């Protein structure tokens, strides 16, 4: 199989990506698809800000506005932030722990295609009669009353892509537990691996409640059940609980890997080992646990009673403690380091104050009496954008610059990167800082316009201008990617010069089997240790060169998911009297899915071996 | 990992030792199996005998809990070494599920 190095035709490349089970290629698929949805969600954001730029605006109608905010939130959380983080997890974690791939390469591909087709399904709602319009939280009392098929697209689309996320999460848990190279104990794992591990565990526990909630929703809307309909003995509040039991852990599912990225970037460019490694690990796990005990802070105003509100308020404030530990650890890592301000480091430096601001407003909202004032106002919008943009999006951009050399063997342009940061960062604060005050002045969220002369006009205009700066920032990043691709200059191994962990020790471009010999890990910051001891190869090995077992590519995941995609339309149109074919479509779709499952189960696919001789001949990389 | 064949020879003492251990494990399993059948029998009998629901329901739930424990530790070998992570995940999951149920019971339904 040394043919992989040869140039391939366009069709062959497409086929290769459709069938690939290689974590490095799946990472690229996640990156491309995530970026696509990020751009779609970004355009929706711009439409929202244009509508709100001036009072009494009629750029979009009220109904369309609701569809746009719903799709913006849903797309950004489920189809942009999660997949982009999965892109980095796939690209980096197996290399960081010295593995040749994830534990279940087939499932990795299945997880990606589920996410992708789920996302496409959701977005097709724009073309097929209207998007969902009940907010990304889709509270049942609203969504059950929503006419058309929008909510059905939401429920089924998220069900499909949620299954993909769950599968990928389980895959990473198993990978990290079982596939670490010899010597890599849990307490020698790099922090990005740790946060991926905890985040995947949160996925494991948080997505099932969402799945249950979505199934109830699907049955209520399409198959005549009444879980959330109080006139029929159901309870609409149950959806809110199920959603937030998933929803709050979800915000930590997103932010923990972002923390992980910063915890890699900061020590690298402070050129100092991470301060308080074990307390970082402890804080990550603690945040994971506490994340499940606080969901009702999104429901203070529902009327749960003073006791419940008090308990959830205290639990919520407690999360600030481990989060604060992390912030101090990052600061102490930089303290006394010889800091090199590269683009990723710049993003990390911008992240700290921004995220702290978001955390502080979070603690404010956690105080239930105050939240009665803040709830459903623009203050909330300001809060979660400070944590999501200031925490996660900055991490994604930082990660893109930092790991581009690992994923593509190219360096993004540093100067342009710094300009991008400045534009984006100013735009970000301009957009969201003033929204705190809009909220305090009483501007409600999710309302399509406002009257003039209430003191809201100027701040809204500032906010819209800021949004345009952010958009320019994103465009600059895309330009950077294009320039880098055209220049096509390989950057080789460890181009930052200060890589500390195993992924930087691998020759570039990374061979498709990752490690010719499984590395031996002799401590935290493996590569750093080897470098300090003058080891030119960058790794010690745990085994002699021997045959490597590799999995075969497979189109089955793609077909399996395509079946579900088809079945989704069947379920969606099932309640329509004028579409009698819907049931047939549902059955055909499920038949495709189960058929491909049967093929997968009955056909033995044992993979292949790369022989020892072939490995000896191959140089691996171009250094 | 390498796929070179690896053969481990065992001497007589080692063989006897592992045999003894396997026998011990087997005896344990059979005993626990009997206990579980007995518990199931009591549960059925309690329902059949027509005791008050306030007795029967907690009793059945208690026995169910005990059986889950026995199942995990004796049949699924959770008592053996190297199962720390599995136990951690199982108990974390139980804790999370417990808070959920507690939340629903206290603030949704009652
Ligand atoms: C110190 C940590 C944090 C605290 C104490 C906190 C607290 C809160 C509270 C109390 C609310 C509910 C406000 C309301 O609706 O009235 C809220 C909303 C929200 N938070 Fe946080 N939060 C924290 C961190 C985060 C992080 C890290 C993220 C995301 C990565 C996040 C994302 C959100 C989102 C998306 C909402 C709004 C949900 C909605 O109603 O649509 N928060 N936060
Ligand atoms: Cu929350």
XYZ file of C-alpha atoms and ligand atoms in Angstrom:
777
model
C 0.000 0.000 0.000
C 2.844 2.398 -0.612
C 0.721 3.723 -3.465
C -0.743 6.290 -1.066
C 2.132 8.622 -1.790
C 1.320 8.811 -5.508
C -0.633 11.691 -6.974
C -4.282 10.861 -7.385
C -6.953 12.105 -9.750
C -9.783 14.294 -8.505
C -12.367 11.525 -8.547
C -10.047 9.171 -6.737
C -9.395 11.787 -4.058
C -13.120 12.300 -3.500
C -13.625 8.551 -3.263
C -10.721 8.316 -0.875
C -12.306 10.876 1.446
C -15.771 9.296 1.197
C -14.386 5.973 2.318
C -11.545 7.000 4.578
C -11.182 5.698 8.105
C -7.917 7.540 8.750
C -8.231 9.936 11.690
C -6.077 12.527 9.916
C -8.352 12.643 6.884
C -11.501 12.581 8.994
C -10.054 15.575 10.834
C -9.838 17.407 7.515
C -13.417 16.427 6.686
C -14.553 17.809 10.047
C -12.570 20.973 9.416
C -14.118 21.557 5.981
C -17.685 20.719 6.995
C -17.393 22.654 10.265
C -16.090 25.703 8.421
C -18.930 25.476 5.911
C -21.513 25.515 8.690
C -19.560 28.203 10.562
C -19.857 30.415 7.493
C -23.579 29.683 7.128
C -24.137 30.457 10.812
C -22.016 33.576 10.437
C -24.105 34.855 7.539
C -27.199 34.297 9.662
C -25.561 36.292 12.459
C -24.897 39.161 10.074
C -28.536 39.145 8.985
C -29.605 39.363 12.638
C -27.277 42.283 13.298
C -28.359 44.100 10.128
C -31.984 43.782 11.178
C -31.180 45.153 14.639
C -28.867 47.918 13.451
C -31.582 50.560 13.664
C -34.985 50.794 15.352
C -38.151 49.782 13.506
C -36.111 48.098 10.814
C -37.916 45.898 8.290
C -34.934 44.216 6.664
C -36.419 40.827 7.563
C -39.930 39.979 8.756
C -40.603 38.892 12.338
C -41.212 35.286 11.310
C -38.079 35.069 9.215
C -36.114 36.679 12.053
C -37.182 33.857 14.351
C -36.039 31.296 11.822
C -32.708 33.035 11.436
C -31.910 33.246 15.172
C -32.936 29.620 15.642
C -30.781 28.386 12.820
C -27.896 30.622 13.871
C -27.772 29.185 17.387
C -28.376 25.604 16.370
C -25.868 25.717 13.540
C -23.151 27.391 15.582
C -23.388 25.024 18.547
C -24.062 21.671 16.888
C -22.677 22.061 13.392
C -19.802 24.522 13.745
C -18.239 24.563 17.214
C -18.542 20.826 17.944
C -17.245 19.576 14.568
C -14.394 22.077 14.507
C -13.313 20.864 17.930
C -13.672 17.290 16.682
C -11.397 18.253 13.809
C -8.602 19.095 16.227
C -9.325 16.111 18.449
C -9.060 13.801 15.466
C -5.978 15.462 14.092
C -4.072 15.674 17.340
C -5.175 13.243 20.043
C -4.022 9.969 18.416
C -0.652 11.563 17.664
C -0.409 13.021 21.147
C -0.863 9.656 22.815
C 1.331 7.758 20.386
C -1.441 5.769 18.698
C -1.722 4.694 15.072
C -5.398 5.654 14.899
C -8.463 5.903 17.088
C -9.820 2.700 18.629
C -12.648 2.278 16.101
C -11.704 3.856 12.768
C -14.919 2.639 11.129
C -17.035 4.320 13.806
C -14.995 7.466 13.435
C -16.062 7.716 9.826
C -19.646 6.803 10.740
C -19.686 9.573 13.356
C -18.528 12.145 10.859
C -21.094 11.223 8.213
C -23.899 11.211 10.776
C -22.976 14.731 11.851
C -22.640 15.879 8.250
C -25.907 14.496 6.885
C -27.756 15.583 10.030
C -26.493 19.109 9.433
C -27.451 19.044 5.770
C -30.896 17.725 6.706
C -31.390 20.568 9.166
C -30.289 23.199 6.675
C -32.442 21.826 3.866
C -35.358 23.199 5.889
C -34.551 26.594 4.338
C -35.430 25.223 0.908
C -38.289 22.960 1.944
C -40.897 25.222 3.461
C -39.176 27.112 6.226
C -36.622 26.648 8.986
C -37.341 25.912 12.666
C -38.340 29.056 14.550
C -38.601 28.227 18.258
C -35.038 29.125 19.282
C -32.114 26.736 19.578
C -33.682 25.633 22.876
C -36.936 24.784 21.064
C -39.098 24.962 24.197
C -42.029 22.595 23.740
C -44.817 25.080 24.401
C -43.545 27.082 21.439
C -42.312 24.358 19.174
C -45.376 22.123 19.399
C -47.433 25.077 18.177
C -45.080 25.932 15.333
C -46.757 25.380 11.951
C -45.015 23.776 8.972
C -42.123 21.341 9.167
C -39.383 23.564 10.600
C -39.333 21.981 14.054
C -39.442 18.535 12.485
C -36.264 19.347 10.592
C -34.724 20.491 13.882
C -35.708 17.368 15.809
C -34.724 14.821 13.159
C -31.617 16.668 11.994
C -30.274 16.952 15.532
C -31.193 13.354 16.247
C -29.042 12.196 13.324
C -26.088 14.451 14.034
C -26.373 13.843 17.787
C -25.948 10.125 17.194
C -22.743 10.940 15.359
C -21.448 13.019 18.250
C -22.235 10.277 20.741
C -20.423 7.702 18.624
C -17.380 9.930 18.247
C -17.361 10.673 21.962
C -17.355 6.993 22.861
C -14.627 6.415 20.321
C -12.368 8.965 21.981
C -13.024 7.592 25.458
C -11.983 4.115 24.337
C -9.042 5.449 22.380
C -7.647 7.420 25.276
C -8.132 4.626 27.785
C -6.720 1.852 25.641
C -4.402 3.170 22.980
C -1.847 5.219 24.884
C 1.748 4.409 24.042
C 3.816 2.534 26.628
C 4.828 4.866 29.432
C 2.025 7.328 28.865
C 0.243 7.030 32.184
C -2.879 9.061 32.792
C -0.850 11.676 34.619
C 1.512 12.059 31.690
C -1.241 12.772 29.192
C -1.057 16.199 27.559
C -3.887 18.471 28.617
C -5.592 18.523 25.241
C -5.932 14.754 25.506
C -7.230 15.100 29.046
C -9.848 17.671 28.127
C -10.874 15.604 25.112
C -11.283 12.651 27.432
C -13.426 14.515 29.960
C -15.380 16.255 27.235
C -16.095 12.901 25.567
C -17.276 11.525 28.893
C -19.642 14.470 29.184
C -20.915 13.655 25.697
C -21.503 10.093 26.830
C -23.674 11.214 29.740
C -25.254 14.368 28.300
C -26.386 13.310 24.838
C -28.760 10.515 25.885
C -31.118 12.986 27.667
C -31.168 15.074 24.476
C -31.878 11.975 22.428
C -34.782 11.135 24.708
C -36.107 14.689 24.552
C -35.831 14.795 20.774
C -37.592 11.448 20.424
C -40.443 12.732 22.597
C -40.562 15.823 20.404
C -40.539 13.768 17.203
C -43.332 11.542 18.513
C -45.374 14.495 19.752
C -45.141 16.266 16.431
C -45.173 13.429 13.934
C -46.741 10.382 15.495
C -49.522 11.727 17.726
C -48.119 11.283 21.251
C -48.561 13.916 24.003
C -45.466 13.969 26.185
C -45.284 17.757 26.313
C -48.941 18.683 25.743
C -50.487 19.678 29.067
C -54.041 19.581 27.691
C -53.543 15.865 27.194
C -51.844 15.200 30.517
C -48.296 15.855 29.354
C -45.892 18.414 30.810
C -44.134 21.041 28.763
C -41.539 21.675 31.488
C -40.118 18.194 30.992
C -38.662 19.266 27.666
C -36.925 22.182 29.366
C -35.367 19.889 31.944
C -34.271 17.319 29.392
C -32.898 20.018 27.150
C -30.868 21.716 29.876
C -29.694 18.469 31.456
C -28.047 18.100 28.089
C -27.586 21.811 27.434
C -25.444 22.869 30.329
C -22.970 19.978 30.046
C -22.916 20.816 26.346
C -21.370 24.218 27.032
C -18.600 22.433 28.924
C -18.281 19.830 26.190
C -17.394 22.780 24.001
C -15.264 24.814 26.328
C -13.143 22.052 27.853
C -11.370 21.110 24.608
C -10.888 24.842 24.056
C -9.224 25.000 27.474
C -7.125 22.064 26.330
C -5.958 23.931 23.258
C -4.908 26.928 25.358
C -3.147 24.606 27.779
C -1.033 23.363 24.872
C -0.411 26.747 23.321
C 0.508 28.688 26.453
C 3.318 26.393 27.720
C 4.657 26.056 24.181
C 5.115 29.779 23.706
C 5.899 30.633 27.311
C 8.541 27.924 26.843
C 7.869 26.644 30.283
C 6.034 23.562 31.472
C 2.370 23.968 32.340
C 1.993 25.322 35.851
C -0.021 23.081 38.170
C -0.522 20.167 35.786
C -2.277 17.959 38.320
C -4.549 20.747 39.501
C -5.467 21.375 35.856
C -6.468 17.734 35.501
C -8.382 17.850 38.750
C -10.169 21.064 37.784
C -11.161 19.574 34.428
C -12.713 16.521 36.052
C -14.421 18.608 38.719
C -15.932 20.925 36.118
C -17.169 17.810 34.346
C -19.012 16.605 37.440
C -20.377 19.965 38.518
C -21.576 20.576 34.976
C -24.289 17.983 35.572
C -25.559 19.486 38.797
C -26.518 22.965 37.602
C -28.896 22.643 34.646
C -31.797 24.380 36.372
C -29.945 27.710 36.422
C -31.429 28.138 32.952
C -34.884 27.738 34.497
C -34.803 30.016 37.540
C -37.801 31.974 36.241
C -39.856 28.875 35.467
C -41.075 28.771 39.054
C -39.214 25.832 40.510
C -39.511 27.277 43.994
C -37.046 29.074 46.233
C -35.374 25.928 47.557
C -34.599 24.499 44.143
C -33.402 27.887 42.904
C -31.112 28.296 45.905
C -29.562 24.852 45.474
C -28.909 25.346 41.793
C -27.595 28.866 42.360
C -24.991 27.658 44.841
C -24.001 24.712 42.674
C -23.552 27.045 39.715
C -21.363 29.467 41.617
C -19.223 26.532 42.723
C -18.163 25.929 39.105
C -16.398 29.255 39.112
C -13.852 27.774 41.548
C -12.259 25.100 39.328
C -12.542 27.473 36.388
C -10.659 30.084 38.364
C -7.971 27.513 39.194
C -7.410 27.067 35.513
C -7.120 30.769 34.839
C -4.516 31.174 37.576
C -2.594 28.183 36.264
C -2.390 29.747 32.807
C -1.257 33.031 34.280
C 1.380 31.296 36.399
C 2.554 29.339 33.366
C 3.308 32.617 31.630
C 4.819 34.177 34.730
C 8.566 34.176 34.292
C 8.406 32.378 30.961
C 10.244 33.721 27.939
C 7.124 34.472 25.985
C 7.066 34.418 22.210
C 3.999 36.256 20.928
C 2.988 34.208 17.918
C -0.517 34.263 16.467
C -1.799 31.319 18.536
C -0.281 32.870 21.652
C -1.937 36.170 20.824
C -5.301 34.437 20.704
C -4.548 32.775 24.035
C -3.619 36.123 25.569
C -6.859 37.631 24.270
C -8.833 34.682 25.552
C -7.993 35.057 29.230
C -9.564 38.460 29.969
C -12.472 37.811 27.582
C -13.350 34.501 29.154
C -13.014 35.872 32.667
C -15.522 38.583 31.737
C -17.927 35.890 30.547
C -17.382 33.926 33.744
C -18.109 36.937 35.911
C -21.437 37.607 34.178
C -22.134 33.889 34.551
C -21.743 34.113 38.310
C -24.002 37.168 38.298
C -26.702 35.199 36.491
C -26.216 32.341 38.880
C -27.664 34.486 41.612
C -31.338 33.652 41.168
C -32.911 36.953 42.272
C -30.693 38.912 39.904
C -31.406 36.446 37.131
C -35.089 37.381 37.321
C -33.918 40.722 35.923
C -31.327 39.408 33.506
C -33.142 36.404 32.120
C -34.152 36.569 28.462
C -32.534 39.972 28.091
C -29.567 40.956 25.956
C -27.382 40.537 29.035
C -27.677 36.778 28.558
C -26.716 37.144 24.927
C -23.644 39.114 25.980
C -22.724 36.491 28.618
C -22.812 33.442 26.434
C -21.099 35.113 23.544
C -18.274 36.157 25.834
C -17.754 32.541 26.851
C -18.474 31.023 23.460
C -16.684 33.484 21.201
C -14.129 34.616 23.774
C -13.511 31.023 24.855
C -14.264 28.647 22.034
C -14.028 30.587 18.796
C -10.751 32.198 19.817
C -9.511 28.703 20.675
C -10.572 27.407 17.274
C -8.695 30.189 15.517
C -5.687 29.722 17.771
C -5.831 25.984 17.180
C -6.068 26.465 13.427
C -2.851 28.498 13.411
C -1.134 26.258 15.932
C -1.992 22.896 14.379
C -2.064 23.827 10.688
C 1.520 22.491 10.398
C 0.436 19.148 11.853
C -2.648 18.835 9.673
C -1.263 20.163 6.393
C 2.501 20.495 6.777
C 2.101 24.216 6.038
C 2.345 27.349 8.177
C -0.407 29.943 8.049
C 0.928 33.428 7.478
C 1.898 34.952 10.833
C 1.575 38.636 9.954
C -1.843 38.209 8.409
C -2.754 36.042 11.378
C -1.938 38.838 13.811
C -3.913 41.360 11.772
C -6.826 38.918 11.738
C -6.628 38.625 15.495
C -6.698 42.362 16.055
C -9.652 42.927 13.723
C -11.611 40.008 15.097
C -10.848 40.778 18.724
C -11.868 44.431 18.478
C -14.980 43.424 16.562
C -15.849 40.818 19.172
C -15.689 43.213 22.115
C -17.466 45.919 20.191
C -20.297 43.587 19.305
C -20.895 42.051 22.682
C -19.651 44.448 25.344
C -22.420 46.962 24.709
C -24.989 44.183 24.747
C -24.533 43.939 28.515
C -25.926 47.453 28.793
C -28.659 46.829 26.244
C -29.771 43.991 28.465
C -29.616 46.019 31.641
C -31.667 48.714 29.918
C -34.327 46.153 29.252
C -33.858 45.051 25.659
C -35.250 41.522 25.422
C -33.475 38.839 23.393
C -35.117 37.088 20.437
C -37.267 40.128 19.565
C -37.055 41.229 15.960
C -37.068 44.978 16.425
C -37.365 47.824 18.942
C -38.761 51.332 19.096
C -36.561 54.432 18.696
C -35.562 56.836 21.478
C -35.376 54.288 24.282
C -31.637 54.674 24.581
C -31.086 51.462 22.588
C -30.261 52.946 19.190
C -26.570 53.816 19.544
C -25.509 50.631 21.286
C -27.261 48.496 18.716
C -25.510 50.331 15.921
C -22.128 49.888 17.633
C -22.883 46.225 18.060
C -23.679 45.816 14.359
C -20.480 47.590 13.314
C -18.536 45.257 15.595
C -20.200 42.284 13.933
C -18.937 43.479 10.569
C -15.399 43.686 11.953
C -15.717 40.071 13.113
C -16.896 39.096 9.652
C -13.863 40.825 8.137
C -11.695 38.890 10.580
C -13.153 35.591 9.403
C -12.679 36.560 5.762
C -9.032 37.405 6.494
C -8.555 33.981 8.036
C -10.002 32.356 4.932
C -7.716 34.498 2.757
C -4.816 33.335 4.896
C -5.755 29.721 4.276
C -5.997 30.329 0.538
C -2.645 32.132 0.390
C -0.981 29.356 2.368
C -2.479 26.719 0.101
C -1.299 28.488 -3.047
C 2.203 29.151 -1.710
C 2.384 25.477 -0.893
C 5.571 25.623 1.200
C 6.113 22.534 3.367
C 7.183 23.509 6.854
C 8.563 20.232 8.172
C 8.688 18.917 11.682
C 8.169 21.148 14.730
C 8.033 24.438 12.804
C 7.284 26.472 15.948
C 10.569 25.222 17.331
C 9.107 24.834 20.795
C 6.823 21.806 20.461
C 6.621 19.847 23.691
C 4.376 16.888 23.053
C 4.548 13.802 20.846
C 2.593 15.163 17.897
C 5.466 17.533 17.098
C 8.005 14.720 17.094
C 6.510 12.966 14.079
C 8.126 13.542 10.687
C 6.085 15.652 8.261
C 3.951 14.909 6.353
C 2.676 12.451 8.937
C 2.916 8.928 7.480
C -0.488 7.282 7.077
C 0.402 4.783 9.813
C 1.549 7.642 12.126
C 4.335 5.863 14.003
C 6.722 3.436 12.366
C 7.537 2.185 15.832
C 5.391 2.779 18.869
C 7.104 5.479 20.929
C 8.139 5.121 24.545
C 6.901 7.933 26.751
C 9.290 8.925 29.494
C 7.394 11.784 31.088
C 5.118 14.726 30.592
C 6.120 16.792 27.535
C 7.694 13.769 25.870
C 9.223 15.532 22.897
C 10.690 18.252 25.091
C 12.460 15.645 27.203
C 13.946 13.987 24.130
C 15.011 17.342 22.698
C 16.676 18.354 25.940
C 18.634 15.129 25.902
C 19.771 15.842 22.375
C 17.837 13.023 20.750
C 17.773 14.029 17.064
C 14.995 11.590 16.221
C 12.717 13.116 18.810
C 11.429 9.801 20.097
C 12.540 6.764 21.990
C 10.931 3.587 20.770
C 9.097 0.932 22.678
C 9.368 -1.808 20.056
C 11.443 -2.902 17.072
C 10.063 -2.294 13.572
C 7.478 -4.946 12.800
C 4.384 -5.441 10.665
C 1.669 -2.844 11.128
C -1.972 -3.801 11.002
C -4.167 -1.255 9.205
C -7.937 -1.010 8.679
C -9.413 -0.978 5.160
C -11.334 1.976 3.807
C -15.080 1.505 3.618
C -18.034 3.201 1.960
C -20.473 1.491 4.339
C -20.627 4.346 6.910
C -21.617 6.747 4.162
C -24.367 4.454 2.857
C -25.589 3.667 6.357
C -26.045 7.350 7.138
C -27.544 8.083 3.742
C -30.276 5.570 4.629
C -31.023 7.466 7.833
C -31.086 10.723 5.903
C -33.719 9.285 3.540
C -35.679 7.800 6.434
C -35.656 11.241 8.066
C -37.695 12.644 5.186
C -40.108 9.757 5.479
C -40.703 10.454 9.165
C -40.937 14.166 8.531
C -43.669 13.943 5.900
C -45.461 11.049 7.568
C -48.217 13.197 9.195
C -49.107 14.977 5.916
C -52.299 13.554 4.444
C -51.276 14.562 0.911
C -47.999 12.652 1.024
C -48.924 8.961 1.189
C -45.456 7.999 -0.080
C -43.842 9.173 3.160
C -44.195 5.841 4.941
C -42.596 4.050 2.003
C -39.667 6.473 2.087
C -39.254 5.875 5.820
C -39.178 2.128 5.289
C -36.804 2.280 2.328
C -34.425 4.535 4.240
C -34.357 2.261 7.265
C -33.913 -0.731 4.960
C -30.795 0.877 3.473
C -29.407 1.542 6.944
C -30.119 -1.911 8.344
C -29.008 -3.512 5.088
C -25.613 -1.861 5.350
C -25.392 -2.844 9.010
C -26.013 -6.449 8.023
C -23.379 -6.268 5.302
C -20.923 -4.828 7.784
C -21.667 -7.596 10.296
C -21.563 -10.522 7.891
C -18.641 -9.521 5.709
C -15.341 -10.064 7.473
C -13.036 -7.112 6.980
C -9.776 -7.906 8.639
C -7.754 -5.027 7.248
C -4.269 -5.476 5.880
C -0.671 -5.481 7.063
C 2.174 -3.217 6.081
C 5.147 -5.517 6.004
C 8.335 -4.875 7.893
C 10.348 -4.667 4.662
C 8.087 -2.019 3.234
C 8.430 0.043 6.402
C 12.217 -0.241 6.336
C 12.285 1.078 2.772
C 9.946 3.939 3.408
C 11.669 7.038 4.658
C 8.507 8.516 6.182
C 8.278 12.261 5.808
C 10.572 14.425 3.740
C 13.166 15.446 6.278
C 1.156 -3.133 18.172
C 3.268 -5.895 16.815
C 1.655 -9.097 15.677
C 4.595 -11.402 16.144
C 3.465 -14.608 17.780
C 4.154 -14.797 21.458
C 4.011 -18.085 23.349
C 4.151 -18.276 27.096
C 5.071 -21.599 28.626
C 3.642 -22.422 32.041
C 5.105 -24.805 34.525
C 3.168 -27.320 36.574
C 2.792 -25.115 39.690
C 1.442 -22.200 37.683
C -0.984 -24.516 35.963
C -2.244 -25.896 39.271
C -2.571 -22.384 40.665
C -4.694 -21.079 37.816
C -6.774 -24.230 37.933
C -7.505 -23.694 41.597
C -8.439 -20.084 40.982
C -10.751 -20.987 38.130
C -12.431 -23.599 40.322
C -12.917 -21.021 43.055
C -14.448 -18.546 40.603
C -16.755 -21.227 39.276
C -17.983 -22.086 42.789
C -18.610 -18.394 43.439
C -20.624 -18.022 40.285
C -22.822 -21.005 41.011
C -23.466 -19.805 44.562
C -24.342 -16.311 43.413
C -26.539 -17.744 40.697
C -28.477 -19.676 43.325
C -28.780 -16.578 45.505
C -30.136 -14.591 42.595
C -32.733 -17.204 41.749
C -33.751 -17.245 45.398
C -34.138 -13.433 45.461
C -36.209 -13.524 42.295
C -38.370 -16.213 43.841
C -39.005 -14.120 46.958
C -39.898 -11.127 44.800
C -42.437 -13.142 42.823
C -43.791 -14.731 45.974
C -44.237 -11.336 47.647
C -46.351 -10.159 44.728
C -48.321 -13.393 44.627
C -49.003 -13.353 48.363
C -50.819 -10.045 47.916
C -48.904 -8.000 50.518
C -49.444 -4.253 50.624
C -47.875 -2.360 47.712
C -45.901 -0.289 50.228
C -44.059 -3.432 51.229
C -43.809 -5.129 47.862
C -42.519 -2.209 45.807
C -39.546 -1.290 48.031
C -38.761 -4.985 48.473
C -38.692 -5.666 44.749
C -36.613 -2.550 44.127
C -34.170 -3.520 46.878
C -33.735 -7.012 45.462
C -33.323 -5.573 42.004
C -30.528 -3.350 43.296
C -28.795 -6.259 45.013
C -29.044 -8.328 41.856
C -27.523 -5.589 39.738
C -24.596 -5.501 42.152
C -24.159 -9.275 42.128
C -24.447 -9.332 38.366
C -21.772 -6.667 37.937
C -19.316 -8.029 40.476
C -19.632 -11.776 40.007
C -20.744 -12.305 36.439
C -19.210 -9.294 34.784
C -16.001 -9.569 36.837
C -16.019 -6.048 38.208
C -14.372 -7.387 41.344
C -11.185 -8.175 39.441
C -8.114 -5.971 39.120
C -7.895 -3.421 36.304
C -11.559 -2.490 36.340
C -11.024 0.836 38.071
C -11.951 2.973 35.080
C -15.065 0.945 34.338
C -16.155 1.339 37.930
C -15.437 5.046 37.835
C -17.596 5.465 34.744
C -20.387 3.249 36.051
C -20.595 5.120 39.335
C -20.317 8.520 37.654
C -23.143 7.547 35.344
C -25.193 6.348 38.309
C -24.530 9.617 40.131
C -25.565 11.712 37.135
C -28.680 9.617 36.573
C -29.484 9.881 40.270
C -29.337 13.704 40.251
C -31.590 13.721 37.208
C -34.156 11.456 38.772
C -33.942 13.339 42.045
C -34.457 16.600 40.167
C -37.483 15.271 38.310
C -39.058 13.763 41.397
C -38.573 16.828 43.571
C -39.165 19.737 41.205
C -41.274 18.403 38.351
C -43.569 15.787 39.735
C -44.070 16.575 43.404
C -18.347 30.351 35.380
C -19.015 29.716 34.512
C -20.467 29.974 34.085
C -21.552 30.335 34.823
C -21.589 30.577 36.309
C -22.679 30.434 33.918
C -23.980 30.748 34.263
C -25.039 30.863 33.384
C -26.405 31.081 33.742
C -26.908 31.218 35.174
C -27.150 31.156 32.623
C -28.662 31.325 32.494
C -29.041 32.727 32.301
C -30.501 32.894 31.940
O -30.947 32.354 30.906
O -31.209 33.599 32.692
C -26.262 30.968 31.528
C -26.649 30.968 30.197
C -25.847 30.506 29.166
N -24.519 30.139 29.284
Fe -23.389 30.255 30.966
N -22.264 30.138 32.670
C -20.924 29.849 32.738
C -20.118 29.460 31.704
C -20.577 29.218 30.430
C -19.792 28.631 29.391
C -18.351 28.158 29.557
C -20.570 28.588 28.283
C -20.258 28.084 26.896
C -19.168 27.617 26.492
C -21.846 29.128 28.618
C -22.898 29.227 27.731
C -24.139 29.683 28.047
C -25.236 29.753 27.123
C -25.220 29.305 25.651
C -26.300 30.303 27.807
C -27.648 30.710 27.255
C -28.552 29.628 26.964
C -29.855 30.141 26.444
O -30.720 30.485 27.262
O -30.031 30.183 25.220
N -21.820 29.506 29.923
N -24.972 30.792 32.025
Cu -25.749 26.565 32.073
